[in-house]
Short mmCIF file of C-alpha atoms and ligand atoms in Angstrom, two decimals:
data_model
loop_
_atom_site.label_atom_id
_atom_site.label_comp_id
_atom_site.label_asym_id
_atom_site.label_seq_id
_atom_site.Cartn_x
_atom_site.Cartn_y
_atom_site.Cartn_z
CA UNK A 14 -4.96 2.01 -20.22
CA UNK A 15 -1.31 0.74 -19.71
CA UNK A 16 -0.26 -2.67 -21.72
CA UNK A 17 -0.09 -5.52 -19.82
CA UNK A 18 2.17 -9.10 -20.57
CA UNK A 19 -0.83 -9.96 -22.69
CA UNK A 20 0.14 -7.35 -25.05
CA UNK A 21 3.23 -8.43 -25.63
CA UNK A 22 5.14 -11.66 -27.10
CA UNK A 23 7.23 -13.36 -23.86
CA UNK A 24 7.98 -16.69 -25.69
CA UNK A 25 11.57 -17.63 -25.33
CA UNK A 26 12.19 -13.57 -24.46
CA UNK A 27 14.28 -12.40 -21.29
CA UNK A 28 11.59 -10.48 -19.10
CA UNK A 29 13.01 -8.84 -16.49
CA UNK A 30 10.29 -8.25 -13.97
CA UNK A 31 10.43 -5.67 -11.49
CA UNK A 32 8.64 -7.42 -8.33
CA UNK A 33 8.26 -5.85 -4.82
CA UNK A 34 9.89 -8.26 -2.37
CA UNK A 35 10.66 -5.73 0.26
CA UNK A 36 8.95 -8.65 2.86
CA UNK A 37 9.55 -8.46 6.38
CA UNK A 38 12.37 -10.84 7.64
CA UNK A 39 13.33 -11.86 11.07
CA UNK A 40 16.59 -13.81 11.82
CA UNK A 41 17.01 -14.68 7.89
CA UNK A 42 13.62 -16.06 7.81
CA UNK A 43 10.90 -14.34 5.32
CA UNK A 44 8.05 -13.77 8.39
CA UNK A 45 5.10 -12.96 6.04
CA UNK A 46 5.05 -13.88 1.95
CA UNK A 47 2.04 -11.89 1.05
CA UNK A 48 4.17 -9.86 -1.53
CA UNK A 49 6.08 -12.97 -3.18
CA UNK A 50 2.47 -14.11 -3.23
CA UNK A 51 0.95 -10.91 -5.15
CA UNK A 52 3.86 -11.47 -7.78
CA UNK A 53 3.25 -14.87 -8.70
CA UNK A 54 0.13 -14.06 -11.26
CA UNK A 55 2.33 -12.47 -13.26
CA UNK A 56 5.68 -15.08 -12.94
CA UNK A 57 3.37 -17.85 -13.22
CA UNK A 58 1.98 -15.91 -17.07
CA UNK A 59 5.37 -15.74 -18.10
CA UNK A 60 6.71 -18.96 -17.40
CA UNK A 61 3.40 -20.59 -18.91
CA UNK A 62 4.69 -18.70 -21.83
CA UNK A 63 7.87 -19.70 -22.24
CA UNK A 64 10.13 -16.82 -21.05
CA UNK A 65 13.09 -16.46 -19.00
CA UNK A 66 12.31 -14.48 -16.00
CA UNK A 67 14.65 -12.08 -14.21
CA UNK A 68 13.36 -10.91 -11.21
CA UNK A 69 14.41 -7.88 -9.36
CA UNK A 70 13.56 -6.61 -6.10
CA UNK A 71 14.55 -3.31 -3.30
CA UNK A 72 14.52 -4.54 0.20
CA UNK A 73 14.53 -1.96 3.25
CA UNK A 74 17.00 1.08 3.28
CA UNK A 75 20.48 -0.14 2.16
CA UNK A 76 21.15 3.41 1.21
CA UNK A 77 23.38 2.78 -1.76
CA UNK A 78 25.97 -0.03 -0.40
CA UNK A 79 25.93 -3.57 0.67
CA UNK A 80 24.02 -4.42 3.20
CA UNK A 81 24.35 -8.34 4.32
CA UNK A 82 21.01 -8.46 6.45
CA UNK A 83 19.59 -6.46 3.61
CA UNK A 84 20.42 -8.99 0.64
CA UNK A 85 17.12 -11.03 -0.83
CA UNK A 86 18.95 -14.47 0.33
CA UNK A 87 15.47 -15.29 1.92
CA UNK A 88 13.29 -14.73 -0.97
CA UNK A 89 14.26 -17.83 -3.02
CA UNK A 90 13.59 -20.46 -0.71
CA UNK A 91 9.54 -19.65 -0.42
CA UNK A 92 9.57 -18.31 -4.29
CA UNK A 93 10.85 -21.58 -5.24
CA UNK A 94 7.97 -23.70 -3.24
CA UNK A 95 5.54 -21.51 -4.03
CA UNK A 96 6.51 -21.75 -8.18
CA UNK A 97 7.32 -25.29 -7.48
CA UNK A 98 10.75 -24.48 -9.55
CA UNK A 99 13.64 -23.56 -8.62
CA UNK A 100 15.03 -20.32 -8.54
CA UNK A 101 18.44 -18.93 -9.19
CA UNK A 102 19.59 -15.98 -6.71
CA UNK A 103 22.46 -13.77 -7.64
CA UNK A 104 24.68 -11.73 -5.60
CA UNK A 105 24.51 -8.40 -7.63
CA UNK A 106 22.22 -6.93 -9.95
CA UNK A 107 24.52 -6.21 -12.96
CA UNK A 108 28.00 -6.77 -14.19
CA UNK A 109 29.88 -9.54 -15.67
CA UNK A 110 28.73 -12.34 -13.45
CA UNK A 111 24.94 -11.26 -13.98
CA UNK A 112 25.52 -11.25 -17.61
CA UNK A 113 27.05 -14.74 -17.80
CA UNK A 114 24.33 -16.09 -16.00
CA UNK A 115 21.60 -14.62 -17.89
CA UNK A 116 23.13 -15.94 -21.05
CA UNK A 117 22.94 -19.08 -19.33
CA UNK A 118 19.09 -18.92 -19.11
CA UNK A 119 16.53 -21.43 -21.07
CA UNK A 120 12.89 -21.26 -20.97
CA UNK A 121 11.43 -21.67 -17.59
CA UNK A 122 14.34 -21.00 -15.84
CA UNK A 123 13.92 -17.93 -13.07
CA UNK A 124 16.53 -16.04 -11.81
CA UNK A 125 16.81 -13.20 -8.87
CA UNK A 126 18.80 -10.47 -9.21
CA UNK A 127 20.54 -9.25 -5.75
CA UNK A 128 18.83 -5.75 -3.89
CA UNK A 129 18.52 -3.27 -6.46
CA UNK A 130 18.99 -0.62 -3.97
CA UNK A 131 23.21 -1.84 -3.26
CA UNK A 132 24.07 0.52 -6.18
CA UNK A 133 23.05 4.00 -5.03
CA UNK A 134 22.14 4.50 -8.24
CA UNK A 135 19.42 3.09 -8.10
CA UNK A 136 17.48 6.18 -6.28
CA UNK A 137 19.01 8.76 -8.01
CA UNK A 138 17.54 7.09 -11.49
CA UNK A 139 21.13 6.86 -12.88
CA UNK A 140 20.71 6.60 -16.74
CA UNK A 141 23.65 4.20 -16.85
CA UNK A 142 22.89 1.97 -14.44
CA UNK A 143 19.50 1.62 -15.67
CA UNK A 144 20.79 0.80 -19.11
CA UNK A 145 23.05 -2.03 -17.43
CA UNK A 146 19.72 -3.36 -16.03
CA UNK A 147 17.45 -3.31 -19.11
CA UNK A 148 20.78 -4.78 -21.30
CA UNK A 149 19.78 -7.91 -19.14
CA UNK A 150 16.44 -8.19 -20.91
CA UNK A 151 14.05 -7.78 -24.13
CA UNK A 152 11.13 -6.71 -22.13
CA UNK A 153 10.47 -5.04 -18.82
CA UNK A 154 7.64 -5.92 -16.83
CA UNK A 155 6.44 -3.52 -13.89
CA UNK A 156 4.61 -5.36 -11.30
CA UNK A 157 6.05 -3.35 -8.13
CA UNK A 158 2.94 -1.20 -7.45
CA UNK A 159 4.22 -0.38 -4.20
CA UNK A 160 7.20 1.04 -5.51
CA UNK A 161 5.45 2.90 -8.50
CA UNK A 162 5.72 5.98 -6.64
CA UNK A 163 9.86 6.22 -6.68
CA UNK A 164 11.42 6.85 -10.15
CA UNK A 165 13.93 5.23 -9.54
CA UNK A 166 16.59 3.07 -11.57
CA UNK A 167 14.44 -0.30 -11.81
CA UNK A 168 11.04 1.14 -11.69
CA UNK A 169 11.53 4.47 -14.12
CA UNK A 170 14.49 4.05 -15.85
CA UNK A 171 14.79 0.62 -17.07
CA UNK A 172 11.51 1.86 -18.78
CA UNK A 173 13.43 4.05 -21.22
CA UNK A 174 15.32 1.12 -22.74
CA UNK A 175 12.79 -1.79 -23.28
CA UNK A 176 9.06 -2.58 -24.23
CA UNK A 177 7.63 -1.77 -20.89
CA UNK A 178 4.18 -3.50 -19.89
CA UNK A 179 2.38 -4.23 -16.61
CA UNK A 180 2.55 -7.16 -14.24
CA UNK A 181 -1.10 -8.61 -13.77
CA UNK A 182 -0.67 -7.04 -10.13
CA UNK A 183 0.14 -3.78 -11.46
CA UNK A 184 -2.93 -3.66 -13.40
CA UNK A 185 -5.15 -4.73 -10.55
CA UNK A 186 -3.99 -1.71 -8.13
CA UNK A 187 -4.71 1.08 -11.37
CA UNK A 188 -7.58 -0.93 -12.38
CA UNK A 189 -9.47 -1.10 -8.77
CA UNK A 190 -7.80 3.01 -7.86
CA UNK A 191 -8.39 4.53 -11.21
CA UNK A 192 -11.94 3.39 -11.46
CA UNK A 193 -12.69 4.92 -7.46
CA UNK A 194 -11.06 8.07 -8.30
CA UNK A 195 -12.25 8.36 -12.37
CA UNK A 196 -16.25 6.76 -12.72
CA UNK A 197 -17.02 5.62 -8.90
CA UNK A 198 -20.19 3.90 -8.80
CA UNK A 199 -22.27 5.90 -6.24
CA UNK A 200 -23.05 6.19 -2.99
CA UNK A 201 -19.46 7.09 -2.85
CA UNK A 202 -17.98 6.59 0.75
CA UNK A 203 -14.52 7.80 1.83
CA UNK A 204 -13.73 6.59 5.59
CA UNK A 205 -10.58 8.31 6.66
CA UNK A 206 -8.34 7.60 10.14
CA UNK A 207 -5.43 6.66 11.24
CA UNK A 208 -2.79 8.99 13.07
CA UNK A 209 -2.79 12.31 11.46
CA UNK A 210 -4.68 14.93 9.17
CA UNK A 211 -1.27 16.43 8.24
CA UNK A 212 0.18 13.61 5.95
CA UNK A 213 -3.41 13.25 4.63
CA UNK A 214 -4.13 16.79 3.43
CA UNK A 215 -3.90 16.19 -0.26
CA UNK A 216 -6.19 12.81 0.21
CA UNK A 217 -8.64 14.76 1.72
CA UNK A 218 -8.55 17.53 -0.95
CA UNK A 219 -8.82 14.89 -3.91
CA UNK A 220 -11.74 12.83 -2.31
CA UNK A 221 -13.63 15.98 -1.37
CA UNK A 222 -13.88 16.69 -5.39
CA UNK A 223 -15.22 13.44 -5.26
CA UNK A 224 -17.05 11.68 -2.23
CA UNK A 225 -21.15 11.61 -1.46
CA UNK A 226 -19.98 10.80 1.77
CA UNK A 227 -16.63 11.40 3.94
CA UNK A 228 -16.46 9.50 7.60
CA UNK A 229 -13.87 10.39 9.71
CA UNK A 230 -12.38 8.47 12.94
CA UNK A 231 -8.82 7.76 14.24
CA UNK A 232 -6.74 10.53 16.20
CA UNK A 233 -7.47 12.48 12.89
CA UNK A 234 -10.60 13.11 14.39
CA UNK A 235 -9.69 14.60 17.41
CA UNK A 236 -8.20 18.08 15.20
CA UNK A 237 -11.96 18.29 13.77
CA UNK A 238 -13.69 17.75 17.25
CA UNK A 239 -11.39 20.04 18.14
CA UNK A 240 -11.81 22.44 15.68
CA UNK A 241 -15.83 22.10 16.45
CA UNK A 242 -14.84 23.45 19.98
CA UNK A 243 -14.69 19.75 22.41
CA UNK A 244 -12.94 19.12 24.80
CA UNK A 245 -10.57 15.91 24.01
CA UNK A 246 -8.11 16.26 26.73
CA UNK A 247 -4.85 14.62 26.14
CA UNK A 248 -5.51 13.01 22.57
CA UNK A 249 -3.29 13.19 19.96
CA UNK A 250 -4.38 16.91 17.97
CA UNK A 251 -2.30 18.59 15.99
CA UNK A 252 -2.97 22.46 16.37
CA UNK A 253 -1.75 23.73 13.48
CA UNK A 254 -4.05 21.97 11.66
CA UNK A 255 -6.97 23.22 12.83
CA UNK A 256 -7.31 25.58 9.97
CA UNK A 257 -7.53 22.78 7.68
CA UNK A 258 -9.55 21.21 9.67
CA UNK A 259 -12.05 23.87 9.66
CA UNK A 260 -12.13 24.70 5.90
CA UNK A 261 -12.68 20.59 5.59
CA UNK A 262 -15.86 20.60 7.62
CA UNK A 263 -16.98 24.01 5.87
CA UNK A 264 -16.23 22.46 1.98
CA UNK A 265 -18.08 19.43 3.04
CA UNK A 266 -20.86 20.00 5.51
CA UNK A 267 -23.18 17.83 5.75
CA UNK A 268 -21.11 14.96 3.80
CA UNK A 269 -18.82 14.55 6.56
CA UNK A 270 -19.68 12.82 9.58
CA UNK A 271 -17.37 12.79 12.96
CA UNK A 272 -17.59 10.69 15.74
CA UNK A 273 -20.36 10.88 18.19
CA UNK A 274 -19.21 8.98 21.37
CA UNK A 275 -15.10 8.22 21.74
CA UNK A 276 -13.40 4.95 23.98
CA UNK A 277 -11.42 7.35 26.27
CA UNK A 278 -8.06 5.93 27.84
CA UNK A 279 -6.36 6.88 31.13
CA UNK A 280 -2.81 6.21 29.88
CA UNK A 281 -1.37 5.19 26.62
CA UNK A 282 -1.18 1.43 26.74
CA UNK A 283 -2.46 -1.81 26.26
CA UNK A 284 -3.28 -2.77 29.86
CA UNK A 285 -5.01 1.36 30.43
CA UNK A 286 -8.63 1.71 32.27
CA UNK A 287 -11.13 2.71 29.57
CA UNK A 288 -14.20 3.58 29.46
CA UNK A 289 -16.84 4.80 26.43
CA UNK A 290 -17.97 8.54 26.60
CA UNK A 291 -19.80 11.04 24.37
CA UNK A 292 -17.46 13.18 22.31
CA UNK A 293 -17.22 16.51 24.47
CA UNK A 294 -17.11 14.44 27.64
CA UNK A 295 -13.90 12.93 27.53
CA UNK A 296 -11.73 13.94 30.71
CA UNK A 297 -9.50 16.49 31.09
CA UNK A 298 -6.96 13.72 31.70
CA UNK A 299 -7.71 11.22 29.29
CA UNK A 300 -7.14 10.47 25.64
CA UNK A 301 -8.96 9.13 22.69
CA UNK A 302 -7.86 5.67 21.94
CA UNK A 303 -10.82 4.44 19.01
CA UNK A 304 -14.30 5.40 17.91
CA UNK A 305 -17.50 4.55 20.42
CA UNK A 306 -20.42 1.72 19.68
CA UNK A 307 -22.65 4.67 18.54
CA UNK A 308 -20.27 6.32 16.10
CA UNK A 309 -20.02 2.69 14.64
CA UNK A 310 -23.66 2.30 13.99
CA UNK A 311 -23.68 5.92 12.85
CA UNK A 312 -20.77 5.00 10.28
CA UNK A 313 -23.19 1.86 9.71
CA UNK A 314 -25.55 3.61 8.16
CA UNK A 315 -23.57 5.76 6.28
CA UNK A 316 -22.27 2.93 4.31
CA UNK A 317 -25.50 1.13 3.92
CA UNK A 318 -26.10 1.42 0.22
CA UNK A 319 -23.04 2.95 -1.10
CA UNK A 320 -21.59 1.33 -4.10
CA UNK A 321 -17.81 2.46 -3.79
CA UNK A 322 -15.71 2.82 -0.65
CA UNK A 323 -12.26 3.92 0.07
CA UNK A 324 -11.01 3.45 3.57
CA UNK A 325 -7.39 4.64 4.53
CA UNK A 326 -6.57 4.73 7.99
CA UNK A 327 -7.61 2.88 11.51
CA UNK A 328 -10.15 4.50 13.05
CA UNK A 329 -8.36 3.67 16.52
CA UNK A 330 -5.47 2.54 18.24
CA UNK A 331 -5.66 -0.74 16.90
CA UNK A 332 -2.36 -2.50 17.88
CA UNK A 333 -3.76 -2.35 21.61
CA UNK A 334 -6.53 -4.99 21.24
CA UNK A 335 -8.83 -3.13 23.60
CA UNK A 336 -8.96 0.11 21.19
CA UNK A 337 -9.59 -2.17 17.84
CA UNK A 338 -12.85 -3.03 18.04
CA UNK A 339 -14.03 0.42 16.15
CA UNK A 340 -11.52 -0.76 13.07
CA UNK A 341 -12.39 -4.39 13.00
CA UNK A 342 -16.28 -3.51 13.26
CA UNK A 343 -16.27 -1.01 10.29
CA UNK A 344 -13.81 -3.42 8.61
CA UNK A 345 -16.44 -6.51 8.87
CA UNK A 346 -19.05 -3.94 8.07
CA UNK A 347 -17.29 -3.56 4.68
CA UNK A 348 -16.84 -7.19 4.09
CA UNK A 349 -20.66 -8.07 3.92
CA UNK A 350 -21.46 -4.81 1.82
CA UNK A 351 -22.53 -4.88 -1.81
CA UNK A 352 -19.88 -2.43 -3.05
CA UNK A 353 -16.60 -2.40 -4.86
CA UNK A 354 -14.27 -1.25 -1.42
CA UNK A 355 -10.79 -0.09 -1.90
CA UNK A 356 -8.70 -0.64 1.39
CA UNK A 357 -5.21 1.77 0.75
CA UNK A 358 -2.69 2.30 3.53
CA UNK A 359 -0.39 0.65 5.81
CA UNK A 360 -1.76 0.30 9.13
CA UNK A 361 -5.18 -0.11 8.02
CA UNK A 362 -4.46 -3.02 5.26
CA UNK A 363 -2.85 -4.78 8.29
CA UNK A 364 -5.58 -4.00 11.14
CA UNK A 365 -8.06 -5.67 8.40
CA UNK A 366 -5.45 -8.56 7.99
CA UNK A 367 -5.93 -9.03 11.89
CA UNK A 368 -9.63 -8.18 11.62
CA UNK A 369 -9.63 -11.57 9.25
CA UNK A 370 -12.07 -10.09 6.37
CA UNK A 371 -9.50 -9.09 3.86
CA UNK A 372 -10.30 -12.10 1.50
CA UNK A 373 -13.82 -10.16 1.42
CA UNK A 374 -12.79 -7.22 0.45
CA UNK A 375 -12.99 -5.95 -3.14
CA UNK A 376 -9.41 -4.98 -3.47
CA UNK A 377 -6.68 -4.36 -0.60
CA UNK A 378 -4.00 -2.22 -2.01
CA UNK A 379 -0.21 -3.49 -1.54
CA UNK A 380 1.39 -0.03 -1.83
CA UNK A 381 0.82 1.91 1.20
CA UNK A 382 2.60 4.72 0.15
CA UNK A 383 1.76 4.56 -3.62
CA UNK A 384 -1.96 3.91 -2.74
CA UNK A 385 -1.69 7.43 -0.87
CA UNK A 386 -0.24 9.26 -4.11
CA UNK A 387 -2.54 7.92 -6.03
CA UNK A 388 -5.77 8.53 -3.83
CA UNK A 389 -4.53 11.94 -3.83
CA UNK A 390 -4.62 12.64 -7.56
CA UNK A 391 -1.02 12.48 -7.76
CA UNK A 392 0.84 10.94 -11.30
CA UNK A 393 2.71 7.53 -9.97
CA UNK A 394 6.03 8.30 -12.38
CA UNK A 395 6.65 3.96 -12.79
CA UNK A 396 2.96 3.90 -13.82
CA UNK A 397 3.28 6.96 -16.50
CA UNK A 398 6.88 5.13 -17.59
CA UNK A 399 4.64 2.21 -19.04
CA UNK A 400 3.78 2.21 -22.54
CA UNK A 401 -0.24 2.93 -23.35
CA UNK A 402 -2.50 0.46 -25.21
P1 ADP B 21 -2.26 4.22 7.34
O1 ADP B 21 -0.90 3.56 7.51
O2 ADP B 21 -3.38 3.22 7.19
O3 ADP B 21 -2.26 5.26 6.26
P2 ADP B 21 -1.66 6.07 9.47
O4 ADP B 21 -0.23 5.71 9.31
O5 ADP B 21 -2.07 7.43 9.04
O6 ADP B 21 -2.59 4.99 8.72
O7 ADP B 21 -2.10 5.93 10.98
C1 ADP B 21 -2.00 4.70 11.66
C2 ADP B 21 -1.76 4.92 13.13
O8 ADP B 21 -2.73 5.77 13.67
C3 ADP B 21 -1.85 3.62 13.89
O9 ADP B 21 -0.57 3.30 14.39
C4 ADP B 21 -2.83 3.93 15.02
O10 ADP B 21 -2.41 3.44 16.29
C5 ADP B 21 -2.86 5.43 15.03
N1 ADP B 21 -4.10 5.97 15.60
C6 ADP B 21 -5.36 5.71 15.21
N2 ADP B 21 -6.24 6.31 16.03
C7 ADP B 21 -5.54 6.96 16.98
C8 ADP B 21 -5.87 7.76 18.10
N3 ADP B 21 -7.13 8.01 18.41
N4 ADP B 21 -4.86 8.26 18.86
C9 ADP B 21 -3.58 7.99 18.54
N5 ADP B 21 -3.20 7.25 17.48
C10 ADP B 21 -4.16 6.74 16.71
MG1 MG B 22 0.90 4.23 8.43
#
């Protein structure tokens, strides 16, 4: 177990908090707050508690300079309604200026730090520039779980140079993943999709070791139908992965279950003719676009009963409303069962956003990427930087 804030003394202490605001922005405008929102457990602790909170955030791919559209200018506004305080942004992340203003600080008083990712030090983990950052504080808080699989500057090696503790956000994501992955209650149920098997190798590997059950949909099920000799005409495959997918239906026979009927496309897009078929009956010149009716049912019953699941990846095209009805029925499935169900990804934490069950769902992960690592058994280096109870 990693220490949290309520292991440590905050009161009248500089925390500087390392927050994942890397929100999606349109025309200076923050379009979605769902990550300030995840970070305000932990902001709303400390300044309960009397510290002075430095905030610091990445935002999209500055690569090392200044990047205008790039800076966190957007952030304070919402922060500041959502704290109902106000919130002091700065234009850099260290140096005199930061310094000065920090000093400034009283109880209460919140500041944000400028895009940690201007100073291409940052991603190389440059011991000197993480030292400027942790000078700025006495504690460091990690509540970035979505950025917990970089070591980088402000998630790794601040960590050297202050008491380092998780955010109440950071806890929740090892919490909910640890306990799937360490002591699942079981039935455990692992329903993979989404695009391809080849980024999800290792996840596959590490749930093997682990699942009663694996469910697979999404083009990544076209490689195993594939593999099983159908026909799936022009659906996405990916042919050097047939191996794998052969040696994943061998190591988990009768655990794994593949779709039995397919919604077939003639074209790739929104407006194409469709039409439901049995797997091994889908034309010569059409494509799998989502799972069938039957293969939800099947997946149905799967799930009936199990006590942990873990779903990464849509189980169709679901940005094309007509292909989405295989996602959002396993994702409403999940919402009415009686288990503790882990939703980790990108696409598929926003197709059950759309779906409009997430708020019934045990835990939906807010690192896509970290989620991954961490499904597959991989160490998250920010995590392992934090100091153990
Ligand atoms: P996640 O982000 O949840 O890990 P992926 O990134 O692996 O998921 O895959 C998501 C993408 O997979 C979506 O954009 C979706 O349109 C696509 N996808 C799902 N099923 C199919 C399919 N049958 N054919 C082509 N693309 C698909
Ligand atoms: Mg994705």
């Amino acid at each position: 177990m990693k220490k949290t804030v309520r292991d440590v003394k905050v009161e009248a202490k500089r925390v500087l908090v390392r927050v994942d605001f890397n929100v999606p922005l349109a025309e200076g405008k923050v379009t979605d707050d769902t990550r300030i929102r995840a970070a305000l457990p932990t902001i709303n602790y400390l300044l309960e508690h009397g510290a002075k909170v430095i905030l610091m955030s990445h935002l999209g791919r500055p690569k090392g300079k200044v990047v205008d559209k790039l800076r966190l200018s957007a952030v304070p506004e919402r922060l500041a309604e959502l704290l109902g305080r106000p919130v002091r942004k700065l234009d850099d992340c260290v140096g005199r200026k930061v310094e000065a203003a920090v000093a400034e600080m009283r109880r209460g008083d919140v500041i944000l730090l400028e895009n940690t990712r201007f100073h291409p030090e940052e991603e190389s983990n440059d011991p000197v520039y993480a030292r400027e950052l942790a000078s700025l504080a006495d504690i460091f808080v990690n509540d970035a779980f979505g950025a917990a699989h970089r070591a980088h500057a402000s998630t790794v090696g601040v960590a050297e140079y202050l008491p380092s503790v998780a955010g109440f956000l950071m806890e929740k994501e090892i919490t909910f993943l640890g306990k799937a992955l360490a002591a699942p209650d079981h039935p455990f149920v692992a329903i993979l999709g989404g695009a391809k098997i080849s980024s999800k190798i290792g996840l596959i590997d590490n749930l093997l070791t682990k699942v009663d059950g694996l469910l697979i949909g999404g083009g990544m099920a076209n490689t195993f139908l594939k593999a099983q000799g159908h026909e799936i005409g022009q659906s996405l495959v990916e042919d050097d992965s047939l191996d794998v997918a052969r040696e994943t239906l061998e190591r988990a026979g009768e655990r794994l279950a593949l779709p039995v009927d397919v919604v077939v496309a003639d074209r790739f897009d929104a407006e194409a003719d469709s039409k439901v078929v049995p797997v091994g009956q889908v034309p010569e010149d059409w494509r799998i676009l989502d799972i069938g009716p039957e293969t939800v049912e099947l997946f149905k019953r799967k799930l009936a009963g199990a006590k942990t699941v873990v779903w990464n990846g849509p189980m169709g095209v679901f940005e094309f409303p007509r292909f989405a009805e295989g996602t959002f029925a396993i994702a409403r499935f999940l919402a009415d069962l009686e288990a503790t169900t882990i939703i980790g990804g990108g696409d598929v934490v926003a197709a059950v956003g759309q779906a409009g069950v997430a708020d019934r769902i045990a835990h939906v992960s807010t690192g896509g990427g970290a989620s991954l690592e961490f499904l597959e058994g991989n160490p998250l280096p920010a995590v392992a930087a934090l100091e153990d109870k």
